[in-house]
Each structure stands twice: as structure tokens, then as C-alpha cells.
Amino acid sequence: MLADLLLKVAGMNQKPEQDYRPRPSSSGPERCLRQLCYKAHGLKAKKMSDRFVAVLDDSSWHEELTADWIRKSAFQLHSQQLVLNCGTTTHLGQAFDVAGSIDGIITDLLGVDRLWEHKAINHFGFERYLKGDYPMDYLTQCCLYLVGLQKVNPQIREAILLIKNKNTSAYLEFMLDYNSADDIMVVKHLMGSDGTFRDGEDVALFTNLYRDAFERFAQVEKHRVLQALPDRQFERSDWQCDYCPYSEPCYENYQQEFTEFVALDAEAAAQAAEYVEINDIQATLKKRQDVIRKSLKGWLNSANACRAIADGYSVNLAFQKRTTVDNKLVPPEILKKASDEKTIEIFTIKGGKA
Ligand code: SF4
């Protein structure tokens, strides 16, 4: 009753698409520059799926939920959605103030104020950051906000970037210190609610994030004026392209871009030779591996065993049930509706001296 209705309601409440403007939330290096250029050209984006509208809405509610927990702690949260001027760039041929609204400022028990930036993300992304990747877009966004904040309160140079795992409600905190004069961001520590803690040499320092953000704004403006597009920032198989609202125009004539037969240069030819050699070694090892596998499986079968161990090694036989669909039994009209045609890239490297 509701399960099939609510996402449709979410879809119907989708906010109208906003025109491109340089903003802190799209200033980072992980955001596809070509995607921003499509938007700056005024190209209409593909409508978000109803479920994706709900996913984005969930994220803003997660921020509210976290804010509620903070209010129950000894920290004070204030200045939510304070709008800041983070710098000036050129947009539509004119000087343009890059403005953004912060998630808030947190004051600790000693009266120290810090920028608070909250992100609610999926489990996969959260695990990546917990294991050592850095959320470069979020760090860049914090740099811009800190520059804006320091215009209002020069004392604030630290930020807490708090990331919530939407699947498990675990938290991950990046404590950041930004030296705006030299454009240097230091990650002072990384702390996870699971007890993970890294500081000192185990965390990183980044330079020129602010400068690079404004360079990207300038690049978008340049491409807008020329009505041109930069190279694709991601490969077709990347999840960024799967979720991109401009993937159709971006890959529309992709196949036609590759028509030339050319000679490899010396470096590329050496790489191709190395690749083929690795392939040959792998094939030989794989053959030997298959022989061993067959032999061990036979050994286990003859012992009627599902597990055998010795010297720290184990040989195991497990059974799993898998569901498969027989396409012949599915009515063709349903099969057609459920099928999605995609052009995939098949990249091969062959050769070698006979
Ligand atoms: S489809 Fe991929 S490469 Fe193309 S604009 Fe979108 S994110 Fe960028």
C-alpha cells in the first residue's frame, strides 16, 4: 500500500533543477569537471529516480539526527546554515561571490569554536575513509568554508568533518586545521566510533586545496564561454558515470570517437609486451593451479570430507544455493522491459613473437 506509493511521492516532490553556479559543495577534485561543464552549458540533467530523491532526503535528515545528539552532549551547536562568502571567481562573465551555508559551529567546553561539517554516506564509502582514503571533496569544501568563516571570526581555523555511516550509524571524525595564509590543511586526527584512531604521521597534510578549487571554477567558466567540454574524468565503468545525470550526452557518440588505427610509441609497446608476458605467466600458473585444485578435490571426495586441515592450511567443500532465472520462461514483453542495453568497452592486448 505505502511501499509502492512513498517513493513516487518523493519523486513528485523533487526540487526543480538549479542552474550552475560555483559553490563550495562542488569545488572538490572528485567532482567530474565535465559534468559541471554540462550543467554550466545549461544542458538539462536526467531526472533523478524517485528512490534517489528519497536517498538524498534521508541524508539531510541524518544531519538533523546527529545535531540532536550533539545538543544532548556538552558541546554547543550553533550558527547552523550560516551563509558565508568564501571567495570571488568569475561566473557568466562577471565577478561572482562563492557563497555556501555551513552545517554549523561547535563550541567545546573550553569555549573553542570549530566549523562543523556533517556528511551521511553509504557503508561502502564510509569503510573506504575508515581504512585510509581521504574525502577530498569534503576537505576542499571545509577549506572554502573556513576561509569564509575566518572573515567573520579570524580565531576559527579548525573544523570537525563528521561522517555518518547511514547503514550502521557509526561515526568517523576528521579533525582539520587550516592555515588559510599558506593554503595548507592538516588532518590532525581521524577518529572512528569503533575505536579507530590515527594522528601524527599516520594522517595527512594537503596543500593548495583552496587554490585548486578556484582553478576548477575558472576552468568551468572557460569551457562555458567556449561552449567546449573537458575530457571525461572517469571511465564508463566507474560508478560516478552510472549515477551521472549527463551520462547519456557524455557517451552518446563515444564509439565514433575511436576509429583510428595508429602505431604504439616505444613506451606503450614495451608496456604491451610486458602485459602479454604477465598474461602468459598467469596462464601457466593457472593451469598448474587447476591441476592441484582437481587433485585436492578428488582427495576430499574420496575421504567423504567437507574440511581437511594440516600445517595451517585447510581444504574446504561448502554448498550454497543460488537462484537463476530461465529467460525462456519469462514473457518477452517483461524481459524487454527489464533489459537495459549498454555499450561496454572490450579492451584486449594481444601479440608476442611467434
Ligand atoms: S558520465 Fe562520467 S565522465 Fe561523463 S560527465 Fe558524467 S561523470 Fe563525467
Tab-separated table of C-alpha atoms and ligand atoms in Angstrom:
chain	number	residue	atom	x	y	z
A	1	MET	CA	0.000	0.000	0.000
A	2	LEU	CA	2.608	2.530	1.115
A	3	ALA	CA	5.682	0.755	-0.218
A	4	ASP	CA	4.762	1.481	-3.805
A	5	LEU	CA	3.460	4.967	-3.033
A	6	LEU	CA	6.043	6.748	-0.892
A	7	LEU	CA	8.901	6.825	-3.382
A	8	LYS	CA	6.511	8.188	-6.001
A	9	VAL	CA	5.560	10.946	-3.545
A	10	ALA	CA	9.269	11.642	-3.029
A	11	GLY	CA	9.742	11.816	-6.796
A	12	MET	CA	6.821	14.220	-7.194
A	13	ASN	CA	8.394	16.478	-4.570
A	14	GLN	CA	11.725	16.613	-6.378
A	15	LYS	CA	13.019	20.179	-6.285
A	16	PRO	CA	13.468	21.849	-9.678
A	17	GLU	CA	16.974	21.638	-11.053
A	18	GLN	CA	19.113	24.647	-10.152
A	19	ASP	CA	21.317	26.452	-12.644
A	20	TYR	CA	25.060	26.014	-12.319
A	21	ARG	CA	26.862	28.383	-10.011
A	22	PRO	CA	30.282	27.992	-8.399
A	23	ARG	CA	29.632	26.625	-4.930
A	24	PRO	CA	31.770	25.089	-2.158
A	25	SER	CA	29.916	21.760	-2.355
A	26	SER	CA	31.036	21.223	-5.953
A	27	SER	CA	34.559	22.610	-5.700
A	28	GLY	CA	36.490	19.398	-4.962
A	29	PRO	CA	38.695	17.381	-7.295
A	30	GLU	CA	36.490	14.258	-7.176
A	31	ARG	CA	33.545	16.027	-8.797
A	32	CYS	CA	33.649	15.439	-12.562
A	33	LEU	CA	34.651	18.703	-14.253
A	34	ARG	CA	32.922	17.639	-17.463
A	35	GLN	CA	29.670	17.104	-15.532
A	36	LEU	CA	29.912	20.642	-14.116
A	37	CYS	CA	30.546	21.972	-17.625
A	38	TYR	CA	27.398	20.258	-18.961
A	39	LYS	CA	25.466	21.983	-16.196
A	40	ALA	CA	27.184	25.316	-16.887
A	41	HIS	CA	26.200	24.970	-20.566
A	42	GLY	CA	22.589	24.797	-19.363
A	43	LEU	CA	22.019	21.231	-20.563
A	44	LYS	CA	19.011	19.635	-18.896
A	45	ALA	CA	20.039	16.879	-16.480
A	46	LYS	CA	18.352	13.474	-16.480
A	47	LYS	CA	15.622	13.387	-13.843
A	48	MET	CA	16.659	11.661	-10.633
A	49	SER	CA	14.960	8.360	-9.875
A	50	ASP	CA	12.279	8.546	-7.187
A	51	ARG	CA	14.380	6.372	-4.893
A	52	PHE	CA	17.448	8.591	-5.316
A	53	VAL	CA	15.373	11.646	-4.310
A	54	ALA	CA	14.487	9.762	-1.106
A	55	VAL	CA	18.149	8.789	-0.543
A	56	LEU	CA	19.241	12.448	-0.726
A	57	ASP	CA	16.410	13.484	1.554
A	58	ASP	CA	17.495	10.831	4.073
A	59	SER	CA	20.957	12.393	4.184
A	60	SER	CA	19.659	15.781	5.303
A	61	TRP	CA	17.566	14.131	7.993
A	62	HIS	CA	20.663	12.272	9.208
A	63	GLU	CA	22.296	15.670	9.731
A	64	GLU	CA	19.342	16.715	11.875
A	65	LEU	CA	19.529	13.475	13.868
A	66	THR	CA	23.250	13.969	14.547
A	67	ALA	CA	22.646	17.608	15.514
A	68	ASP	CA	20.095	16.365	18.016
A	69	TRP	CA	22.655	14.043	19.633
A	70	ILE	CA	25.191	16.891	19.784
A	71	ARG	CA	22.639	19.083	21.549
A	72	LYS	CA	22.306	16.371	24.194
A	73	SER	CA	26.105	16.467	24.780
A	74	ALA	CA	28.283	19.085	26.494
A	75	PHE	CA	29.111	20.641	23.093
A	76	GLN	CA	27.134	23.604	21.843
A	77	LEU	CA	25.986	23.640	18.257
A	78	HIS	CA	25.046	26.970	16.740
A	79	SER	CA	25.213	29.088	13.580
A	80	GLN	CA	23.514	26.326	11.550
A	81	GLN	CA	23.047	27.253	7.885
A	82	LEU	CA	25.066	30.452	8.346
A	83	VAL	CA	25.752	31.759	4.837
A	84	LEU	CA	29.385	32.657	4.130
A	85	ASN	CA	31.248	34.363	1.352
A	86	CYS	CA	34.122	32.012	0.571
A	87	GLY	CA	35.879	33.999	-2.147
A	88	THR	CA	35.366	35.510	-5.571
A	89	THR	CA	35.564	33.997	-9.028
A	90	THR	CA	34.206	34.798	-12.491
A	91	HIS	CA	30.797	33.418	-13.413
A	92	LEU	CA	28.735	34.320	-16.510
A	93	GLY	CA	31.441	36.838	-17.369
A	94	GLN	CA	31.180	38.733	-14.103
A	95	ALA	CA	32.793	38.774	-10.664
A	96	PHE	CA	30.868	36.313	-8.512
A	97	ASP	CA	30.944	35.688	-4.764
A	98	VAL	CA	31.155	31.967	-3.992
A	99	ALA	CA	28.669	31.533	-1.161
A	100	GLY	CA	27.786	28.473	0.886
A	101	SER	CA	25.895	27.700	4.066
A	102	ILE	CA	27.686	25.769	6.772
A	103	ASP	CA	26.206	22.941	8.813
A	104	GLY	CA	27.180	24.808	11.969
A	105	ILE	CA	29.795	25.824	14.525
A	106	ILE	CA	30.577	23.665	17.540
A	107	THR	CA	31.832	25.179	20.779
A	108	ASP	CA	33.618	22.824	23.169
A	109	LEU	CA	33.809	23.021	26.967
A	110	LEU	CA	36.875	25.300	26.804
A	111	GLY	CA	34.992	27.721	24.581
A	112	VAL	CA	36.894	26.774	21.403
A	113	ASP	CA	34.820	27.212	18.243
A	114	ARG	CA	35.182	24.862	15.271
A	115	LEU	CA	33.406	24.576	11.960
A	116	TRP	CA	31.127	21.519	11.933
A	117	GLU	CA	30.507	19.810	8.629
A	118	HIS	CA	28.319	16.711	8.513
A	119	LYS	CA	28.067	14.056	5.784
A	120	ALA	CA	25.860	10.980	5.790
A	121	ILE	CA	27.147	8.375	3.353
A	122	ASN	CA	26.721	4.717	2.475
A	123	HIS	CA	28.628	1.844	4.059
A	124	PHE	CA	30.972	1.346	1.109
A	125	GLY	CA	32.216	4.962	1.126
A	126	PHE	CA	32.427	5.031	4.909
A	127	GLU	CA	34.651	1.918	5.008
A	128	ARG	CA	36.962	3.435	2.399
A	129	TYR	CA	37.550	6.513	4.556
A	130	LEU	CA	37.912	4.447	7.714
A	131	LYS	CA	40.633	2.410	6.013
A	132	GLY	CA	42.682	5.420	4.928
A	133	ASP	CA	41.224	7.130	1.845
A	134	TYR	CA	40.595	10.856	2.212
A	135	PRO	CA	37.308	12.526	1.217
A	136	MET	CA	38.968	15.191	-0.929
A	137	ASP	CA	35.721	16.908	-1.942
A	138	TYR	CA	34.647	17.298	1.681
A	139	LEU	CA	38.110	18.519	2.728
A	140	THR	CA	38.060	21.126	-0.059
A	141	GLN	CA	34.587	22.234	0.964
A	142	CYS	CA	35.844	22.696	4.555
A	143	CYS	CA	38.757	24.848	3.277
A	144	LEU	CA	36.355	27.173	1.490
A	145	TYR	CA	34.067	27.409	4.499
A	146	LEU	CA	36.982	28.105	6.849
A	147	VAL	CA	38.134	30.952	4.601
A	148	GLY	CA	34.591	32.353	4.712
A	149	LEU	CA	34.326	31.812	8.455
A	150	GLN	CA	37.655	33.478	9.176
A	151	LYS	CA	36.312	36.653	7.566
A	152	VAL	CA	33.696	36.681	10.326
A	153	ASN	CA	35.769	35.184	13.147
A	154	PRO	CA	39.541	35.036	12.461
A	155	GLN	CA	40.017	32.768	15.521
A	156	ILE	CA	38.349	29.770	13.863
A	157	ARG	CA	40.859	27.682	11.962
A	158	GLU	CA	39.762	24.161	12.863
A	159	ALA	CA	36.922	22.034	11.558
A	160	ILE	CA	35.317	18.765	12.574
A	161	LEU	CA	34.262	16.854	9.497
A	162	LEU	CA	31.863	14.278	10.895
A	163	ILE	CA	30.875	11.418	8.614
A	164	LYS	CA	27.970	9.136	9.463
A	165	ASN	CA	27.514	5.636	8.084
A	166	LYS	CA	23.848	5.599	7.041
A	167	ASN	CA	23.738	1.790	7.267
A	168	THR	CA	25.216	1.316	10.750
A	169	SER	CA	25.053	4.798	12.379
A	170	ALA	CA	28.806	4.596	13.047
A	171	TYR	CA	30.692	7.909	13.018
A	172	LEU	CA	34.058	8.944	11.682
A	173	GLU	CA	35.637	12.259	12.585
A	174	PHE	CA	38.368	14.155	10.763
A	175	MET	CA	39.825	16.938	12.924
A	176	LEU	CA	41.163	19.535	10.496
A	177	ASP	CA	43.402	22.549	10.897
A	178	TYR	CA	43.532	25.006	8.014
A	179	ASN	CA	46.218	27.613	7.512
A	180	SER	CA	44.463	29.894	5.021
A	181	ALA	CA	47.508	32.162	4.504
A	182	ASP	CA	49.544	29.277	3.069
A	183	ASP	CA	46.591	27.142	1.902
A	184	ILE	CA	47.680	24.128	3.962
A	185	MET	CA	45.198	21.727	5.503
A	186	VAL	CA	46.449	19.353	8.184
A	187	VAL	CA	44.396	16.366	9.264
A	188	LYS	CA	45.164	16.457	12.996
A	189	HIS	CA	43.431	13.198	13.719
A	190	LEU	CA	40.987	10.662	12.420
A	191	MET	CA	38.713	9.044	14.988
A	192	GLY	CA	36.098	6.375	14.446
A	193	SER	CA	33.303	5.420	16.828
A	194	ASP	CA	34.660	1.840	16.562
A	195	GLY	CA	37.853	2.928	18.395
A	196	THR	CA	39.952	3.637	15.283
A	197	PHE	CA	42.383	6.478	15.980
A	198	ARG	CA	45.160	7.893	13.838
A	199	ASP	CA	47.179	11.068	14.288
A	200	GLY	CA	50.676	12.460	13.717
A	201	GLU	CA	52.474	10.881	10.794
A	202	ASP	CA	49.623	8.426	10.247
A	203	VAL	CA	47.412	11.194	8.887
A	204	ALA	CA	47.935	13.581	6.000
A	205	LEU	CA	48.598	17.173	5.050
A	206	PHE	CA	47.210	18.763	1.870
A	207	THR	CA	48.340	21.907	0.089
A	208	ASN	CA	46.542	24.245	-2.338
A	209	LEU	CA	43.040	22.763	-1.998
A	210	TYR	CA	41.561	26.279	-1.966
A	211	ARG	CA	43.637	27.447	-4.931
A	212	ASP	CA	42.740	24.305	-6.914
A	213	ALA	CA	39.016	24.784	-6.182
A	214	PHE	CA	39.077	28.277	-7.677
A	215	GLU	CA	41.122	26.987	-10.598
A	216	ARG	CA	38.309	24.488	-11.285
A	217	PHE	CA	35.672	27.250	-11.157
A	218	ALA	CA	37.770	29.156	-13.705
A	219	GLN	CA	38.011	26.037	-15.895
A	220	VAL	CA	34.229	25.619	-15.929
A	221	GLU	CA	33.797	29.288	-16.866
A	222	LYS	CA	36.389	28.954	-19.636
A	223	HIS	CA	34.603	25.904	-21.082
A	224	ARG	CA	31.256	27.666	-20.789
A	225	VAL	CA	32.500	30.640	-22.789
A	226	LEU	CA	33.991	28.368	-25.465
A	227	GLN	CA	30.978	26.016	-25.327
A	228	ALA	CA	33.548	23.232	-25.005
A	229	LEU	CA	33.955	20.199	-22.777
A	230	PRO	CA	36.987	18.899	-20.901
A	231	ASP	CA	37.995	15.226	-21.157
A	232	ARG	CA	35.944	12.699	-19.267
A	233	GLN	CA	37.180	12.474	-15.691
A	234	PHE	CA	36.034	8.894	-15.186
A	235	GLU	CA	35.837	5.708	-17.204
A	236	ARG	CA	32.487	4.418	-18.444
A	237	SER	CA	32.541	1.600	-15.901
A	238	ASP	CA	33.013	3.966	-12.945
A	239	TRP	CA	30.099	4.357	-10.537
A	240	GLN	CA	30.358	8.142	-10.968
A	241	CYS	CA	29.234	7.739	-14.585
A	242	ASP	CA	26.471	5.311	-13.591
A	243	TYR	CA	24.949	7.975	-11.352
A	244	CYS	CA	25.755	10.964	-13.563
A	245	PRO	CA	22.698	12.852	-14.875
A	246	TYR	CA	24.650	13.673	-18.054
A	247	SER	CA	25.890	10.165	-18.868
A	248	GLU	CA	23.701	9.945	-21.976
A	249	PRO	CA	25.068	13.016	-23.799
A	250	CYS	CA	28.532	12.305	-22.429
A	251	TYR	CA	28.718	8.843	-24.003
A	252	GLU	CA	26.313	9.401	-26.877
A	253	ASN	CA	28.977	9.341	-29.611
A	254	TYR	CA	31.646	7.543	-27.631
A	255	GLN	CA	32.099	4.675	-30.061
A	256	GLN	CA	32.577	7.048	-33.015
A	257	GLU	CA	35.489	8.700	-31.205
A	258	PHE	CA	37.602	5.585	-31.698
A	259	THR	CA	38.093	4.934	-35.375
A	260	GLU	CA	41.823	5.428	-35.938
A	261	PHE	CA	44.483	2.724	-36.340
A	262	VAL	CA	47.782	4.115	-35.066
A	263	ALA	CA	51.257	2.855	-34.131
A	264	LEU	CA	52.159	2.392	-30.468
A	265	ASP	CA	55.028	4.559	-29.291
A	266	ALA	CA	58.091	2.813	-27.817
A	267	GLU	CA	56.976	3.120	-24.183
A	268	ALA	CA	53.456	1.877	-24.889
A	269	ALA	CA	54.809	-1.018	-26.994
A	270	ALA	CA	57.061	-2.055	-24.085
A	271	GLN	CA	54.062	-1.954	-21.738
A	272	ALA	CA	52.017	-4.093	-24.145
A	273	ALA	CA	54.867	-6.636	-24.309
A	274	GLU	CA	55.091	-6.710	-20.510
A	275	TYR	CA	51.326	-7.174	-20.256
A	276	VAL	CA	51.353	-10.117	-22.652
A	277	GLU	CA	54.297	-11.684	-20.768
A	278	ILE	CA	52.407	-11.369	-17.454
A	279	ASN	CA	49.380	-12.952	-19.145
A	280	ASP	CA	51.487	-15.921	-20.288
A	281	ILE	CA	52.946	-16.424	-16.785
A	282	GLN	CA	49.458	-16.197	-15.272
A	283	ALA	CA	48.102	-18.732	-17.785
A	284	THR	CA	50.885	-21.209	-16.924
A	285	LEU	CA	50.311	-20.752	-13.187
A	286	LYS	CA	46.550	-21.032	-13.659
A	287	LYS	CA	46.968	-24.347	-15.491
A	288	ARG	CA	49.063	-25.723	-12.622
A	289	GLN	CA	46.567	-24.324	-10.094
A	290	ASP	CA	43.701	-26.121	-11.869
A	291	VAL	CA	45.592	-29.440	-11.721
A	292	ILE	CA	46.222	-29.034	-7.979
A	293	ARG	CA	42.622	-27.973	-7.399
A	294	LYS	CA	41.289	-31.069	-9.170
A	295	SER	CA	43.634	-33.341	-7.270
A	296	LEU	CA	42.728	-31.886	-3.849
A	297	LYS	CA	39.008	-32.017	-4.612
A	298	GLY	CA	39.380	-35.684	-5.572
A	299	TRP	CA	41.249	-36.316	-2.329
A	300	LEU	CA	38.450	-34.683	-0.282
A	301	ASN	CA	35.789	-36.629	-2.201
A	302	SER	CA	37.496	-39.946	-1.592
A	303	ALA	CA	37.622	-39.156	2.152
A	304	ASN	CA	33.922	-38.063	2.117
A	305	ALA	CA	35.130	-34.976	3.977
A	306	CYS	CA	33.993	-31.352	3.799
A	307	ARG	CA	37.082	-29.970	5.534
A	308	ALA	CA	40.659	-31.163	5.927
A	309	ILE	CA	43.409	-29.323	7.778
A	310	ALA	CA	47.158	-29.660	8.314
A	311	ASP	CA	50.137	-27.334	8.851
A	312	GLY	CA	47.932	-24.228	8.959
A	313	TYR	CA	46.257	-25.000	5.596
A	314	SER	CA	42.676	-26.039	5.110
A	315	VAL	CA	40.821	-27.580	2.176
A	316	ASN	CA	37.078	-26.986	2.281
A	317	LEU	CA	33.953	-28.002	0.428
A	318	ALA	CA	30.818	-25.931	1.052
A	319	PHE	CA	27.392	-25.909	-0.591
A	320	GLN	CA	25.406	-22.799	-1.467
A	321	LYS	CA	22.003	-22.393	-3.083
A	322	ARG	CA	21.810	-19.947	-5.981
A	323	THR	CA	18.726	-18.740	-7.789
A	324	THR	CA	18.885	-18.470	-11.550
A	325	VAL	CA	16.240	-17.206	-13.952
A	326	ASP	CA	15.378	-19.134	-17.084
A	327	ASN	CA	14.820	-16.310	-19.603
A	328	LYS	CA	12.922	-18.694	-21.884
A	329	LEU	CA	10.108	-18.859	-19.319
A	330	VAL	CA	9.779	-15.058	-18.939
A	331	PRO	CA	7.229	-13.392	-21.254
A	332	PRO	CA	9.187	-11.421	-23.915
A	333	GLU	CA	7.483	-8.086	-23.112
A	334	ILE	CA	8.555	-8.343	-19.439
A	335	LEU	CA	12.059	-9.424	-20.406
A	336	LYS	CA	12.311	-6.413	-22.747
A	337	LYS	CA	11.119	-4.044	-20.010
A	338	ALA	CA	13.677	-5.437	-17.558
A	339	SER	CA	16.577	-5.291	-20.023
A	340	ASP	CA	18.917	-2.359	-20.369
A	341	GLU	CA	21.166	-2.031	-23.403
A	342	LYS	CA	24.583	-0.579	-22.708
A	343	THR	CA	27.660	-0.250	-24.850
A	344	ILE	CA	30.554	-1.801	-22.976
A	345	GLU	CA	34.232	-1.434	-23.710
A	346	ILE	CA	36.153	-4.610	-24.506
A	347	PHE	CA	39.822	-3.840	-24.179
A	348	THR	CA	42.367	-6.502	-25.158
A	349	ILE	CA	46.119	-6.635	-25.520
A	350	LYS	CA	47.444	-9.391	-27.736
A	351	GLY	CA	50.617	-10.242	-29.507
A	352	GLY	CA	54.097	-11.575	-28.857
A	353	LYS	CA	56.752	-13.018	-31.068
A	354	ALA	CA	55.749	-16.340	-32.587
B	1	SF4	S1	29.244	10.420	-17.492
B	1	SF4	FE1	31.102	10.280	-16.265
B	1	SF4	S2	32.701	11.331	-17.403
B	1	SF4	FE2	30.733	11.918	-18.303
B	1	SF4	S3	30.190	13.818	-17.291
B	1	SF4	FE3	29.266	12.179	-16.138
B	1	SF4	S4	30.709	11.629	-14.537
B	1	SF4	FE4	31.795	12.843	-16.067
